[in-house]
């Protein structure tokens, strides 16, 4: 479980405690500690929230890429439609 060390490394690099990240995820510190240690599987919603918080990608946390930079935010679906020229 490569990503387990990633979430711990990201937390330490951000100079945050397990309690601070548990508060971010609205869970008990012990639950978060178990995410870090791999005892509990981290839920997808929590993985996404951590990626946004640390300004990285879920791919980086999961070990699918070595690029720590987050992907650019995509436009909202309505933005692309509004930008298209009207048909005659």
mmCIF file of C-alpha atoms in Angstrom:
data_model
loop_
_atom_site.group_PDB
_atom_site.id
_atom_site.type_symbol
_atom_site.label_atom_id
_atom_site.label_comp_id
_atom_site.label_asym_id
_atom_site.label_seq_id
_atom_site.Cartn_x
_atom_site.Cartn_y
_atom_site.Cartn_z
ATOM 1 C CA UNK A 1 0.000 0.000 0.000
ATOM 2 C CA UNK A 2 2.211 2.723 -1.345
ATOM 3 C CA UNK A 3 -0.310 5.518 -0.820
ATOM 4 C CA UNK A 4 -0.409 4.924 2.920
ATOM 5 C CA UNK A 5 3.052 6.442 3.292
ATOM 6 C CA UNK A 6 2.017 9.285 0.965
ATOM 7 C CA UNK A 7 -0.763 10.553 3.205
ATOM 8 C CA UNK A 8 1.547 10.458 6.207
ATOM 9 C CA UNK A 9 4.358 12.184 4.269
ATOM 10 C CA UNK A 10 1.984 14.883 3.021
ATOM 11 C CA UNK A 11 0.740 15.523 6.553
ATOM 12 C CA UNK A 12 4.247 15.742 7.972
ATOM 13 C CA UNK A 13 5.426 17.978 5.106
ATOM 14 C CA UNK A 14 2.481 20.297 5.820
ATOM 15 C CA UNK A 15 3.481 20.356 9.514
ATOM 16 C CA UNK A 16 0.047 19.084 10.567
ATOM 17 C CA UNK A 17 -0.899 16.718 13.349
ATOM 18 C CA UNK A 18 -3.051 13.650 12.940
ATOM 19 C CA UNK A 19 -5.706 15.458 14.971
ATOM 20 C CA UNK A 20 -5.751 18.433 12.604
ATOM 21 C CA UNK A 21 -6.262 16.182 9.586
ATOM 22 C CA UNK A 22 -8.843 14.112 11.465
ATOM 23 C CA UNK A 23 -10.715 17.357 12.152
ATOM 24 C CA UNK A 24 -10.516 18.236 8.447
ATOM 25 C CA UNK A 25 -12.029 14.853 7.594
ATOM 26 C CA UNK A 26 -14.510 15.103 10.452
ATOM 27 C CA UNK A 27 -13.388 11.816 11.971
ATOM 28 C CA UNK A 28 -11.692 10.687 15.156
ATOM 29 C CA UNK A 29 -7.901 10.876 15.330
ATOM 30 C CA UNK A 30 -7.723 7.108 15.822
ATOM 31 C CA UNK A 31 -9.662 6.528 12.601
ATOM 32 C CA UNK A 32 -7.290 8.806 10.697
ATOM 33 C CA UNK A 33 -4.275 7.113 12.299
ATOM 34 C CA UNK A 34 -5.598 3.813 11.001
ATOM 35 C CA UNK A 35 -5.891 5.303 7.495
ATOM 36 C CA UNK A 36 -2.217 6.284 7.701
ATOM 37 C CA UNK A 37 -1.158 2.876 8.957
ATOM 38 C CA UNK A 38 -3.295 0.975 6.455
ATOM 39 C CA UNK A 39 -5.468 -0.690 9.085
ATOM 40 C CA UNK A 40 -8.573 0.953 7.578
ATOM 41 C CA UNK A 41 -9.115 1.603 3.875
ATOM 42 C CA UNK A 42 -9.437 5.311 3.270
ATOM 43 C CA UNK A 43 -12.789 6.218 1.688
ATOM 44 C CA UNK A 44 -12.783 7.838 -1.730
ATOM 45 C CA UNK A 45 -14.368 11.054 -0.434
ATOM 46 C CA UNK A 46 -11.552 11.378 2.142
ATOM 47 C CA UNK A 47 -8.887 10.713 -0.481
ATOM 48 C CA UNK A 48 -10.327 13.462 -2.679
ATOM 49 C CA UNK A 49 -10.582 15.874 0.251
ATOM 50 C CA UNK A 50 -6.931 15.246 1.155
ATOM 51 C CA UNK A 51 -5.808 15.758 -2.445
ATOM 52 C CA UNK A 52 -7.625 19.104 -2.574
ATOM 53 C CA UNK A 53 -6.294 20.114 0.856
ATOM 54 C CA UNK A 54 -2.685 19.271 -0.019
ATOM 55 C CA UNK A 55 -3.070 20.712 -3.539
ATOM 56 C CA UNK A 56 -2.051 17.471 -5.194
ATOM 57 C CA UNK A 57 -3.833 14.765 -7.155
ATOM 58 C CA UNK A 58 -5.382 11.522 -6.036
ATOM 59 C CA UNK A 59 -3.079 9.872 -8.597
ATOM 60 C CA UNK A 60 -0.065 11.178 -6.653
ATOM 61 C CA UNK A 61 -1.435 9.927 -3.335
ATOM 62 C CA UNK A 62 -2.212 6.531 -4.882
ATOM 63 C CA UNK A 63 1.277 6.286 -6.375
ATOM 64 C CA UNK A 64 0.132 6.380 -9.997
ATOM 65 C CA UNK A 65 2.336 9.388 -10.731
ATOM 66 C CA UNK A 66 5.408 10.999 -9.210
ATOM 67 C CA UNK A 67 4.118 14.454 -10.154
ATOM 68 C CA UNK A 68 2.976 16.138 -6.957
ATOM 69 C CA UNK A 69 1.308 19.084 -8.699
ATOM 70 C CA UNK A 70 -2.468 18.981 -8.821
ATOM 71 C CA UNK A 71 -4.236 18.737 -12.143
ATOM 72 C CA UNK A 72 -5.712 22.008 -13.398
ATOM 73 C CA UNK A 73 -9.311 22.454 -12.376
ATOM 74 C CA UNK A 74 -11.698 21.688 -15.174
ATOM 75 C CA UNK A 75 -14.386 24.099 -16.186
ATOM 76 C CA UNK A 76 -17.881 23.509 -14.990
ATOM 77 C CA UNK A 77 -19.965 21.679 -17.614
ATOM 78 C CA UNK A 78 -22.103 24.748 -18.243
ATOM 79 C CA UNK A 79 -19.046 26.917 -18.961
ATOM 80 C CA UNK A 80 -18.143 24.978 -22.099
ATOM 81 C CA UNK A 81 -21.678 25.229 -23.421
ATOM 82 C CA UNK A 82 -21.887 28.956 -22.723
ATOM 83 C CA UNK A 83 -18.590 29.576 -24.522
ATOM 84 C CA UNK A 84 -19.767 28.010 -27.771
ATOM 85 C CA UNK A 85 -21.014 30.358 -30.479
ATOM 86 C CA UNK A 86 -24.717 30.189 -31.177
ATOM 87 C CA UNK A 87 -25.784 28.374 -34.325
ATOM 88 C CA UNK A 88 -27.681 30.441 -36.906
#
